[in-house]
Short mmCIF file of C-alpha atoms in Angstrom, two decimals:
data_model
loop_
_atom_site.label_atom_id
_atom_site.label_comp_id
_atom_site.label_asym_id
_atom_site.label_seq_id
_atom_site.Cartn_x
_atom_site.Cartn_y
_atom_site.Cartn_z
CA MET A 1 -6.17 -18.95 -3.53
CA THR A 2 -8.83 -18.15 -0.93
CA GLU A 3 -12.34 -17.05 -1.76
CA ASN A 4 -11.67 -13.77 0.04
CA ARG A 5 -8.58 -13.07 -2.07
CA THR A 6 -10.42 -13.81 -5.31
CA PHE A 7 -13.19 -11.44 -4.26
CA TRP A 8 -10.90 -8.57 -3.26
CA GLU A 9 -8.73 -8.86 -6.34
CA ALA A 10 -11.88 -8.55 -8.46
CA GLU A 11 -12.98 -5.53 -6.43
CA GLU A 12 -9.59 -3.89 -6.88
CA GLN A 13 -9.75 -4.50 -10.61
CA LYS A 14 -12.90 -2.37 -10.56
CA LEU A 15 -10.86 0.27 -8.73
CA GLU A 16 -8.10 0.09 -11.34
CA ASP A 17 -10.63 0.37 -14.16
CA LYS A 18 -12.13 3.45 -12.52
CA ARG A 19 -8.68 5.00 -12.11
CA GLN A 20 -7.91 4.45 -15.78
CA GLU A 21 -11.24 5.95 -16.79
CA SER A 22 -10.32 9.04 -14.82
CA ILE A 23 -6.72 9.28 -16.04
CA CYS A 24 -7.34 8.52 -19.72
CA THR A 25 -10.19 10.94 -20.32
CA GLY A 26 -10.59 11.69 -24.01
CA GLY A 27 -8.27 8.84 -24.99
CA GLN A 28 -5.57 9.13 -27.64
CA LYS A 29 -7.61 11.70 -29.59
CA ALA A 30 -7.29 14.20 -26.74
CA ILE A 31 -3.54 13.56 -26.48
CA ASP A 32 -3.14 14.08 -30.21
CA MET A 33 -5.02 17.39 -30.01
CA LEU A 34 -2.62 18.57 -27.29
CA ALA A 35 0.37 17.52 -29.38
CA LYS A 36 -0.82 19.71 -32.26
CA ARG A 37 -0.41 22.65 -29.89
CA ASN A 38 3.01 21.46 -28.69
CA LYS A 39 1.51 20.42 -25.37
CA ARG A 40 1.56 17.21 -23.35
CA PRO A 41 -0.88 15.76 -20.82
CA VAL A 42 -0.50 17.24 -17.36
CA ARG A 43 0.60 13.94 -15.79
CA ASP A 44 3.51 13.77 -18.24
CA LEU A 45 4.59 17.21 -17.06
CA VAL A 46 4.31 16.11 -13.43
CA ALA A 47 6.46 13.06 -14.16
CA ASP A 48 9.21 15.35 -15.47
CA LEU A 49 8.80 17.77 -12.58
CA ILE A 50 9.45 15.32 -9.74
CA ASP A 51 12.89 13.94 -8.96
CA PRO A 52 13.97 11.04 -11.22
CA GLY A 53 13.18 7.61 -9.81
CA THR A 54 10.64 8.93 -7.29
CA LYS A 55 6.90 8.34 -7.07
CA PHE A 56 4.07 10.81 -7.52
CA PHE A 57 1.34 10.11 -4.97
CA GLU A 58 -1.75 11.27 -6.83
CA LEU A 59 -4.65 12.28 -4.58
CA SER A 60 -8.40 12.00 -5.15
CA THR A 61 -8.12 10.40 -8.60
CA LEU A 62 -11.76 9.28 -8.51
CA ALA A 63 -13.20 12.72 -7.73
CA GLY A 64 -15.90 14.10 -10.00
CA PHE A 65 -17.85 11.09 -11.23
CA GLY A 66 -21.66 11.18 -11.15
CA MET A 67 -21.95 14.76 -9.94
CA GLY A 68 -25.07 15.57 -11.96
CA TYR A 69 -24.12 19.16 -12.77
CA PRO A 70 -26.25 21.02 -15.36
CA GLY A 71 -25.54 19.29 -18.65
CA VAL A 72 -22.49 17.54 -17.17
CA ASP A 73 -22.71 14.30 -15.18
CA ASP A 74 -19.04 13.31 -14.96
CA VAL A 75 -16.03 15.56 -14.40
CA PRO A 76 -13.23 12.93 -14.54
CA CYS A 77 -10.63 13.48 -11.82
CA ALA A 78 -12.55 16.72 -11.08
CA GLY A 79 -10.64 18.25 -14.01
CA ILE A 80 -7.48 18.75 -11.96
CA VAL A 81 -4.54 16.56 -10.99
CA THR A 82 -3.31 16.96 -7.42
CA GLY A 83 -0.70 15.02 -5.52
CA ILE A 84 2.57 14.95 -3.61
CA GLY A 85 6.01 14.27 -5.04
CA LYS A 86 9.61 15.13 -4.32
CA VAL A 87 11.09 18.12 -6.14
CA GLN A 88 14.77 18.80 -5.42
CA GLY A 89 14.55 16.40 -2.50
CA ASN A 90 11.58 18.14 -0.84
CA TRP A 91 8.01 16.89 -0.63
CA THR A 92 5.93 19.27 -2.74
CA MET A 93 2.23 19.67 -3.49
CA ILE A 94 1.54 19.76 -7.21
CA MET A 95 -1.77 20.97 -8.67
CA GLY A 96 -2.30 20.87 -12.43
CA SER A 97 -5.33 21.69 -14.57
CA ASP A 98 -6.26 18.93 -17.00
CA SER A 99 -7.34 20.85 -20.09
CA ARG A 100 -8.74 17.63 -21.59
CA VAL A 101 -11.62 17.85 -19.10
CA LYS A 102 -13.94 20.68 -20.15
CA ALA A 103 -10.93 22.90 -20.95
CA GLY A 104 -9.83 22.84 -17.31
CA THR A 105 -13.03 24.58 -16.24
CA TYR A 106 -13.68 24.86 -12.50
CA PHE A 107 -16.79 23.08 -11.22
CA PRO A 108 -17.66 22.96 -7.51
CA ILE A 109 -15.86 19.61 -7.20
CA THR A 110 -12.79 21.09 -8.94
CA LEU A 111 -12.64 23.85 -6.35
CA LYS A 112 -13.09 21.39 -3.51
CA LYS A 113 -10.26 19.21 -4.78
CA HIS A 114 -7.94 22.16 -5.45
CA MET A 115 -8.50 23.58 -1.98
CA ARG A 116 -8.15 20.19 -0.28
CA ALA A 117 -4.69 19.98 -1.84
CA GLN A 118 -3.89 23.48 -0.59
CA ALA A 119 -5.16 22.56 2.89
CA ILE A 120 -2.84 19.55 3.02
CA ALA A 121 0.05 21.70 1.82
CA GLU A 122 -0.55 24.38 4.45
CA LYS A 123 -1.10 21.88 7.27
CA CYS A 124 2.03 19.91 6.42
CA GLY A 125 4.25 22.83 5.35
CA LEU A 126 4.71 21.99 1.66
CA ASN A 127 5.73 24.25 -1.19
CA CYS A 128 3.17 24.37 -4.02
CA ILE A 129 3.51 24.12 -7.78
CA TYR A 130 0.54 25.08 -9.97
CA ILE A 131 0.32 23.98 -13.60
CA ALA A 132 -2.26 26.42 -14.90
CA ASP A 133 -4.33 25.85 -18.02
CA SER A 134 -7.92 26.67 -17.20
CA GLY A 135 -10.99 28.14 -18.80
CA GLY A 136 -12.00 29.62 -15.45
CA VAL A 137 -15.27 28.93 -13.63
CA PHE A 138 -18.11 26.89 -15.10
CA LEU A 139 -20.41 29.82 -15.84
CA PRO A 140 -23.77 27.97 -15.61
CA MET A 141 -22.92 27.33 -11.94
CA GLN A 142 -21.43 30.71 -11.09
CA ALA A 143 -23.52 31.00 -7.92
CA ASP A 144 -21.91 27.78 -6.70
CA VAL A 145 -18.32 28.56 -7.60
CA PHE A 146 -17.78 32.31 -7.40
CA PRO A 147 -18.96 34.46 -4.48
CA ASP A 148 -18.66 32.43 -1.26
CA ASP A 149 -15.95 31.28 1.11
CA GLN A 150 -14.37 28.09 -0.30
CA HIS A 151 -15.29 29.25 -3.80
CA PHE A 152 -12.87 30.40 -6.49
CA GLY A 153 -11.44 33.39 -4.62
CA SER A 154 -10.33 31.20 -1.73
CA ILE A 155 -7.66 29.64 -3.97
CA PHE A 156 -5.86 32.98 -4.14
CA TYR A 157 -6.47 33.73 -0.47
CA ASN A 158 -4.76 30.44 0.33
CA MET A 159 -1.86 31.21 -2.00
CA ALA A 160 -1.29 34.56 -0.30
CA ARG A 161 -1.40 33.12 3.21
CA MET A 162 0.90 30.20 2.39
CA SER A 163 3.36 32.56 0.74
CA ALA A 164 3.32 34.72 3.87
CA LYS A 165 4.25 31.61 5.88
CA GLY A 166 7.27 31.00 3.67
CA LEU A 167 5.73 28.24 1.56
CA ARG A 168 6.78 28.86 -2.05
CA GLN A 169 3.96 29.25 -4.59
CA VAL A 170 5.28 28.65 -8.11
CA THR A 171 3.01 28.75 -11.16
CA LEU A 172 3.76 27.31 -14.58
CA SER A 173 1.21 28.54 -17.12
CA THR A 174 0.83 26.09 -19.97
CA GLY A 175 -2.26 27.62 -21.58
CA GLY A 176 -4.96 30.23 -21.19
CA ASN A 177 -5.87 31.65 -17.79
CA THR A 178 -8.76 34.06 -17.88
CA ALA A 179 -10.48 36.24 -15.26
CA GLY A 180 -10.01 34.71 -11.81
CA GLY A 181 -7.77 32.05 -13.30
CA ALA A 182 -5.28 34.74 -14.22
CA TYR A 183 -4.55 35.24 -10.53
CA ILE A 184 -3.01 31.76 -10.34
CA VAL A 185 -0.24 33.36 -12.41
CA PHE A 186 -0.23 36.79 -10.77
CA MET A 187 -0.50 35.58 -7.13
CA ALA A 188 2.48 33.21 -7.36
CA CYS A 189 5.80 33.96 -5.69
CA GLU A 190 7.28 33.34 -9.13
CA SER A 191 5.51 32.45 -12.36
CA ILE A 192 6.62 31.03 -15.67
CA MET A 193 4.94 31.54 -19.03
CA ILE A 194 5.60 29.87 -22.38
CA ASP A 195 5.96 31.93 -25.53
CA LYS A 196 2.87 31.78 -27.79
CA GLN A 197 1.31 29.15 -25.54
CA SER A 198 0.54 30.90 -22.23
CA PHE A 199 -2.03 33.67 -21.88
CA SER A 200 -3.25 35.47 -18.80
CA PHE A 201 -5.80 38.29 -18.67
CA LEU A 202 -8.62 39.51 -16.49
CA GLY A 203 -10.88 39.67 -19.53
CA GLY A 204 -10.23 37.90 -22.83
CA PRO A 205 -10.39 39.54 -26.27
CA PRO A 206 -14.18 38.98 -26.72
CA LEU A 207 -14.96 40.60 -23.36
CA VAL A 208 -12.53 43.46 -24.02
CA LYS A 209 -14.23 44.19 -27.32
CA MET A 210 -17.67 44.09 -25.76
CA ALA A 211 -16.69 46.28 -22.79
CA THR A 212 -14.37 48.80 -24.47
CA GLY A 213 -14.65 48.32 -28.22
CA GLU A 214 -10.94 47.51 -28.43
CA GLU A 215 -10.00 44.72 -30.83
CA ILE A 216 -6.83 42.89 -29.79
CA SER A 217 -5.34 39.41 -30.08
CA ALA A 218 -4.84 37.13 -27.09
CA GLU A 219 -1.08 37.30 -27.63
CA ASN A 220 -0.98 41.12 -27.58
CA LEU A 221 -3.44 41.35 -24.71
CA GLY A 222 -1.86 38.96 -22.25
CA GLY A 223 0.67 36.67 -23.87
CA ALA A 224 3.89 35.46 -22.30
CA LYS A 225 6.01 38.32 -23.64
CA VAL A 226 3.47 40.92 -22.48
CA HIS A 227 3.64 39.72 -18.87
CA THR A 228 7.36 38.94 -18.70
CA GLN A 229 8.57 42.02 -20.60
CA ILE A 230 5.91 44.71 -20.25
CA SER A 231 3.46 44.28 -17.35
CA GLY A 232 5.79 42.37 -15.03
CA GLY A 233 2.94 40.06 -14.08
CA ALA A 234 5.13 37.00 -14.72
CA ASP A 235 8.80 36.38 -14.11
CA HIS A 236 10.20 33.84 -16.56
CA LEU A 237 9.75 33.38 -20.31
CA CYS A 238 10.35 29.91 -21.74
CA SER A 239 10.17 28.62 -25.29
CA ASP A 240 8.41 25.31 -24.59
CA GLN A 241 7.10 23.02 -21.87
CA THR A 242 10.38 21.14 -21.45
CA GLU A 243 12.30 24.34 -20.75
CA ALA A 244 9.52 25.52 -18.44
CA ILE A 245 9.62 22.33 -16.35
CA GLY A 246 13.38 22.73 -15.99
CA ARG A 247 12.87 26.32 -14.84
CA VAL A 248 10.43 25.26 -12.13
CA ARG A 249 12.94 22.76 -10.80
CA GLU A 250 15.65 25.41 -10.94
CA LEU A 251 13.54 27.88 -8.94
CA LEU A 252 13.14 25.32 -6.16
CA SER A 253 16.75 24.12 -6.23
CA LEU A 254 17.89 26.33 -3.33
CA THR A 255 14.86 25.74 -1.12
CA LYS A 256 15.75 24.77 2.45
CA PRO A 257 15.84 20.97 2.83
CA GLN A 258 12.98 19.58 4.87
CA ASN A 259 13.48 17.91 8.25
CA ILE A 260 11.32 15.21 9.80
CA HIS A 261 10.35 16.07 13.38
CA LEU A 262 10.33 12.56 14.80
CA HIS A 263 12.89 9.85 15.36
CA ARG A 264 12.87 7.13 12.73
CA PHE A 265 14.15 3.59 12.94
CA GLU A 266 15.42 1.37 10.16
CA ALA A 267 12.49 0.33 7.98
CA LYS A 268 11.81 -3.41 8.01
CA GLU A 269 9.25 -5.50 6.19
CA PRO A 270 6.42 -7.17 8.12
CA LYS A 271 7.00 -10.80 9.07
CA ALA A 272 3.41 -11.47 8.07
CA SER A 273 2.93 -10.90 4.35
CA PRO A 274 1.10 -7.67 3.50
CA GLU A 275 -0.70 -9.81 0.92
CA SER A 276 -2.37 -11.67 3.81
CA ILE A 277 -4.84 -8.77 4.05
CA TYR A 278 -6.54 -10.19 0.96
CA ASP A 279 -7.08 -13.50 2.75
CA ASN A 280 -8.00 -12.18 6.19
CA LEU A 281 -10.52 -9.42 5.53
CA PRO A 282 -14.04 -10.84 5.07
CA MET A 283 -15.92 -10.16 1.87
CA SER A 284 -18.85 -8.59 3.70
CA PRO A 285 -17.91 -5.16 5.07
CA HIS A 286 -20.35 -5.74 7.91
CA GLN A 287 -18.61 -8.88 9.17
CA GLY A 288 -16.15 -8.59 12.07
CA ILE A 289 -12.41 -8.51 11.42
CA ASN A 290 -9.22 -9.80 13.01
CA GLY A 291 -7.62 -6.47 13.84
CA ARG A 292 -4.39 -8.03 15.09
CA ALA A 293 -3.88 -9.90 11.82
CA PHE A 294 -4.38 -6.65 9.91
CA ILE A 295 -1.87 -4.81 12.11
CA GLU A 296 0.70 -7.59 11.63
CA ALA A 297 0.35 -7.18 7.85
CA ILE A 298 1.18 -3.44 7.87
CA ALA A 299 3.62 -3.08 10.82
CA ASP A 300 7.39 -3.32 10.56
CA GLU A 301 8.41 -6.84 11.64
CA SER A 302 4.69 -7.36 12.41
CA GLU A 303 5.46 -5.99 15.87
CA PHE A 304 2.52 -4.61 17.85
CA ILE A 305 3.15 -3.29 21.37
CA GLU A 306 -0.39 -3.46 22.66
CA SER A 307 -1.72 -1.15 25.37
CA LYS A 308 -4.44 -2.28 27.79
CA LYS A 309 -4.68 -5.69 26.15
CA ASP A 310 -6.53 -7.19 29.13
CA PHE A 311 -8.76 -4.20 29.93
CA ALA A 312 -12.49 -5.06 30.10
CA PRO A 313 -12.20 -8.56 28.59
CA GLY A 314 -14.53 -9.05 25.64
CA ARG A 315 -16.04 -5.64 25.04
CA GLY A 316 -12.84 -3.69 25.63
CA SER A 317 -11.09 -5.61 22.85
CA ASN A 318 -13.42 -4.27 20.13
CA ILE A 319 -10.77 -1.58 19.66
CA LEU A 320 -7.04 -2.29 19.86
CA THR A 321 -4.57 0.37 21.00
CA GLY A 322 -0.79 0.31 21.00
CA LYS A 323 2.32 1.21 19.04
CA ILE A 324 3.75 -0.03 15.76
CA ARG A 325 6.36 1.11 13.25
CA ILE A 326 5.52 1.84 9.62
CA LYS A 327 8.67 1.97 7.48
CA GLY A 328 10.60 3.07 10.56
CA PHE A 329 8.15 5.66 11.89
CA PRO A 330 6.78 5.01 15.39
CA VAL A 331 2.99 5.29 15.27
CA GLY A 332 0.24 5.08 17.87
CA ILE A 333 -2.54 2.93 16.45
CA ILE A 334 -6.25 2.71 17.22
CA CYS A 335 -7.66 -0.25 15.29
CA SER A 336 -11.17 -1.68 15.14
CA ASN A 337 -11.36 -5.36 16.05
CA ALA A 338 -13.98 -8.12 15.96
CA ALA A 339 -17.44 -6.58 15.41
CA GLY A 340 -15.94 -3.13 16.00
CA ILE A 341 -18.91 -1.83 18.05
CA ILE A 342 -17.60 0.85 20.40
CA PHE A 343 -18.64 0.10 23.99
CA HIS A 344 -18.05 2.61 26.76
CA GLU A 345 -14.94 0.65 27.83
CA CYS A 346 -13.52 1.09 24.29
CA ALA A 347 -14.23 4.82 24.34
CA LYS A 348 -12.42 5.23 27.68
CA LYS A 349 -9.48 3.21 26.40
CA VAL A 350 -9.15 5.20 23.17
CA ALA A 351 -9.47 8.62 24.84
CA GLU A 352 -6.68 7.75 27.27
CA TRP A 353 -4.47 6.40 24.48
CA VAL A 354 -4.94 9.46 22.26
CA VAL A 355 -3.99 11.75 25.14
CA ARG A 356 -0.96 9.62 25.99
CA CYS A 357 0.33 9.63 22.38
CA SER A 358 -0.29 13.37 22.17
CA TYR A 359 1.92 14.03 25.18
CA GLU A 360 4.58 11.71 23.75
CA LYS A 361 4.24 13.51 20.38
CA ILE A 362 3.67 10.23 18.54
CA PRO A 363 1.46 10.43 15.40
CA LEU A 364 -1.79 8.48 15.33
CA LEU A 365 -3.29 6.00 12.86
CA PHE A 366 -7.01 5.23 13.10
CA VAL A 367 -7.94 1.97 11.35
CA GLN A 368 -11.71 2.19 11.08
CA SER A 369 -14.13 -0.72 10.81
CA ALA A 370 -16.81 0.24 13.32
CA PRO A 371 -20.59 0.30 12.80
CA GLY A 372 -21.09 2.74 15.66
CA TYR A 373 -21.24 3.21 19.42
CA MET A 374 -23.29 0.72 21.43
CA ILE A 375 -26.87 1.83 22.11
CA GLY A 376 -29.50 0.79 24.61
CA SER A 377 -30.30 1.46 28.26
CA ASP A 378 -27.34 -0.52 29.62
CA SER A 379 -24.90 1.50 27.53
CA GLU A 380 -26.58 4.83 28.26
CA HIS A 381 -26.51 4.14 31.99
CA ALA A 382 -22.87 3.05 31.80
CA GLY A 383 -22.01 6.42 30.23
CA ILE A 384 -21.57 5.68 26.53
CA GLY A 385 -22.54 9.27 25.73
CA LYS A 386 -20.13 10.72 28.27
CA PHE A 387 -17.18 8.48 27.41
CA GLY A 388 -17.93 8.68 23.69
CA ALA A 389 -17.79 12.46 24.02
CA ASP A 390 -14.42 12.17 25.77
CA MET A 391 -13.15 10.05 22.88
CA VAL A 392 -14.36 12.65 20.37
CA ARG A 393 -12.85 15.42 22.51
CA ALA A 394 -9.46 13.72 22.60
CA VAL A 395 -9.45 13.08 18.86
CA SER A 396 -10.52 16.67 18.15
CA CYS A 397 -7.78 18.22 20.27
CA ALA A 398 -4.89 15.84 19.54
CA GLN A 399 -2.14 18.03 18.10
CA VAL A 400 -0.13 15.19 16.57
CA PRO A 401 -0.49 14.13 12.92
CA ARG A 402 -3.57 11.93 12.52
CA ILE A 403 -4.37 9.63 9.62
CA GLN A 404 -7.54 7.61 9.10
CA LEU A 405 -7.71 4.40 7.07
CA VAL A 406 -11.19 2.96 6.53
CA ILE A 407 -11.30 -0.82 5.99
CA GLY A 408 -14.93 -1.57 6.86
CA PRO A 409 -18.13 0.05 8.17
CA ASP A 410 -17.70 3.72 9.04
CA ASN A 411 -21.07 4.59 10.49
CA GLY A 412 -22.69 7.10 12.79
CA ALA A 413 -20.69 8.64 15.61
CA ALA A 414 -17.96 6.03 15.12
CA ASN A 415 -16.98 8.09 12.08
CA TYR A 416 -16.39 10.98 14.51
CA GLY A 417 -14.60 9.13 17.29
CA MET A 418 -12.31 7.39 14.80
CA CYS A 419 -11.18 10.70 13.24
CA GLY A 420 -13.41 11.02 10.17
CA ARG A 421 -13.32 13.88 7.70
CA ALA A 422 -14.95 16.42 10.06
CA TYR A 423 -12.05 15.94 12.49
CA ARG A 424 -9.52 17.15 9.95
CA PRO A 425 -7.07 14.25 9.78
CA ASN A 426 -3.90 15.06 7.86
CA PHE A 427 -4.92 12.34 5.40
CA LEU A 428 -7.94 10.07 5.04
CA PHE A 429 -7.75 6.94 2.91
CA SER A 430 -10.37 4.31 2.12
CA THR A 431 -10.23 0.80 0.71
CA MET A 432 -12.73 -1.10 -1.41
CA ARG A 433 -14.13 -2.57 1.82
CA ALA A 434 -14.99 0.86 3.26
CA ARG A 435 -18.62 1.86 3.75
CA THR A 436 -19.05 5.43 5.01
CA GLY A 437 -22.59 6.47 5.90
CA VAL A 438 -24.80 7.39 8.82
CA MET A 439 -25.85 3.72 9.00
CA SER A 440 -25.92 0.62 6.81
CA GLY A 441 -28.49 0.33 4.04
CA LYS A 442 -30.25 -2.47 5.92
CA SER A 443 -30.55 -0.37 9.09
CA ALA A 444 -31.61 2.75 7.21
CA GLY A 445 -34.15 0.75 5.23
CA GLY A 446 -35.64 -0.67 8.43
CA VAL A 447 -35.92 2.73 10.13
CA LEU A 448 -37.46 4.43 7.11
CA LEU A 449 -39.80 1.51 6.48
CA SER A 450 -41.22 1.77 9.99
CA ILE A 451 -41.86 5.49 9.44
CA GLU A 452 -43.49 4.85 6.06
CA GLN A 453 -45.64 2.05 7.46
CA ALA A 454 -46.86 4.25 10.33
CA LYS A 455 -47.76 6.99 7.86
CA ARG A 456 -49.61 4.60 5.55
CA ASN A 457 -51.45 2.98 8.48
CA ALA A 458 -52.59 6.41 9.67
CA GLN A 459 -53.92 7.06 6.17
CA GLY A 460 -55.85 3.78 6.27
CA SER A 461 -53.87 2.17 3.42
CA PRO A 462 -51.38 -0.31 4.92
CA MET A 463 -48.44 -1.33 2.74
CA THR A 464 -48.69 -4.63 0.92
CA PRO A 465 -45.86 -7.19 1.20
CA GLU A 466 -44.83 -6.28 -2.35
CA GLU A 467 -44.69 -2.57 -1.47
CA ILE A 468 -42.69 -3.35 1.67
CA ASN A 469 -40.10 -5.34 -0.29
CA GLU A 470 -39.87 -2.68 -3.00
CA PHE A 471 -39.49 0.14 -0.46
CA GLN A 472 -36.81 -1.71 1.51
CA GLY A 473 -34.95 -2.59 -1.65
CA LYS A 474 -34.84 1.02 -2.81
CA MET A 475 -33.64 2.27 0.59
CA ILE A 476 -30.93 -0.38 0.84
CA GLU A 477 -29.74 0.42 -2.69
CA LYS A 478 -29.71 4.15 -1.96
CA TYR A 479 -27.90 4.07 1.39
CA ASP A 480 -25.45 1.31 0.51
CA GLY A 481 -24.73 3.09 -2.78
CA GLU A 482 -23.99 6.39 -1.03
CA ALA A 483 -21.67 4.60 1.42
CA HIS A 484 -19.62 2.94 -1.34
CA PRO A 485 -16.00 4.11 -1.69
CA PHE A 486 -16.58 5.21 -5.30
CA PHE A 487 -19.46 7.48 -4.27
CA CYS A 488 -17.44 8.91 -1.37
CA ALA A 489 -14.31 9.37 -3.47
CA SER A 490 -16.22 11.13 -6.24
CA ARG A 491 -17.35 13.71 -3.67
CA LEU A 492 -13.91 14.02 -2.08
CA LEU A 493 -14.91 12.44 1.24
CA ASN A 494 -11.51 10.73 1.23
CA ASP A 495 -8.07 11.51 -0.20
CA GLY A 496 -7.90 8.31 -2.17
CA VAL A 497 -9.10 4.72 -2.41
CA LEU A 498 -6.16 2.36 -1.87
CA LYS A 499 -5.56 -1.23 -2.84
CA PHE A 500 -4.60 -3.40 0.13
CA SER A 501 -1.15 -3.83 -1.42
CA GLU A 502 -0.64 -0.03 -1.45
CA ILE A 503 -1.44 0.64 2.21
CA ARG A 504 2.06 0.55 3.73
CA GLU A 505 3.66 2.74 1.06
CA TRP A 506 0.91 5.37 1.24
CA LEU A 507 0.84 5.44 5.05
CA ALA A 508 4.62 5.86 5.18
CA MET A 509 4.43 8.79 2.75
CA ALA A 510 1.55 10.37 4.67
CA PHE A 511 3.31 10.15 8.03
CA GLU A 512 6.58 11.48 6.63
CA VAL A 513 4.86 14.44 4.97
CA SER A 514 2.79 15.11 8.10
CA LEU A 515 5.93 15.26 10.27
CA ILE A 516 7.69 18.02 8.30
CA LYS A 517 6.24 20.66 10.61
CA PRO A 518 7.19 20.53 14.31
CA ILE A 519 4.58 18.99 16.62
CA GLU A 520 3.02 21.51 19.00
CA GLU A 521 2.43 21.04 22.71
CA PRO A 522 -0.81 19.23 23.65
CA THR A 523 -3.90 21.10 24.82
CA PHE A 524 -7.14 19.30 25.64
CA GLY A 525 -10.68 20.39 26.43
CA ASN A 526 -12.90 19.60 29.40
CA PHE A 527 -13.04 15.83 29.92
CA ARG A 528 -15.72 14.07 31.97
CA PHE A 529 -13.56 11.23 33.34
#
């Protein structure tokens, strides 16, 4: 076993531990409390909802840790389970409140995660299932969750617009849904409530009493029978969660089967073992990589049809471009190589390749391990700004599905040119080797140290060697910490942190889901070639 493999397996054990911490919040005690109310954990419901023998691809499992909200540091899994699974043969977005986490209350990170799932569903053309059991917004942070765009009301705006586009919005209420949360039931195309378990009202009994003086039970105010038999706010009454799950599947049983808008070849395993990634990727995220070896580990039959292999020998090879197949899907790939620094030759090469794949309607995979674009007078005079802008322009305007996978440094403008979060990739995945930040901790520490030293010198109190070491240490810890995949995942800067062994399966799912909608014709902005 290589030293690299030992290191990465230990790193991925940390990832697995973090996943379990998120999934098992509250432990057996919380599960027992649900059972007393004839309820099961939301992931158990999801497992019954998807087609037998299929996988649920859970998104953003690590969201919500270390948020530092008033009185609440961690919101495990952001208090909501989101992910993609097959229901009646169709890929479907599933969003379910986890009532074990602060009673399913919506924090800012909960909203962000919920709406990221909706954004994926709308972009890819997926029906949505909502498992609703929420205490509504986290009141101490109402200014951060209620009145603005991308706050609580945007959930219902998104439901309405997706429904108008023909994307089914089905809600299963498994608990209480108060105030704005009630609209998750009322805004659905069809909604299901469970007798003596589901409640939905704009104001609960305490608020009703305070506002009107009326005393009424939750059941008589907005129980399942009220909304299925009297108000008409819900459509289906079920006796328990098992019956309700069956009803959801029944409602989607006649949905039009999805088509994939791209030719697909027979899926074949790589000739190079996917496990070789553990041996080939260096332990230091700032060390150069063998991009070709990585591609061979994820591509069908390890086949890589390289484009412009001999262009600008040396510097031009810091990014590899070409075509591969991933479980049968043809994919245009842009992969960092060696040190990954993007020279102007690389930027020209990538911009041309993105445009070419866009006209061929071939989806794109960006494998990111780049510390940035090359700086200095030689690069500026050679047009790194101009050609870097063309690369960003091409990536911004490419109409084909785009997926980013971060396997190393993800710094500065390289984050932009390699289709980072701001460029709205269909999916963005990281690995334990990813480091996403404006620059490395060492670089940031050096820049900030020079500023601090200049300030202290001007004040006539130069820094001592001890102060210099302490200052640099703090800056490196801060910036490297904020670039770590756990920090980024907790703030939803990616859609999931993957183990190396999971990459092929997740990429295949992401490309298949992204190809459900037809690919539009290409349109590009003003290039400076």
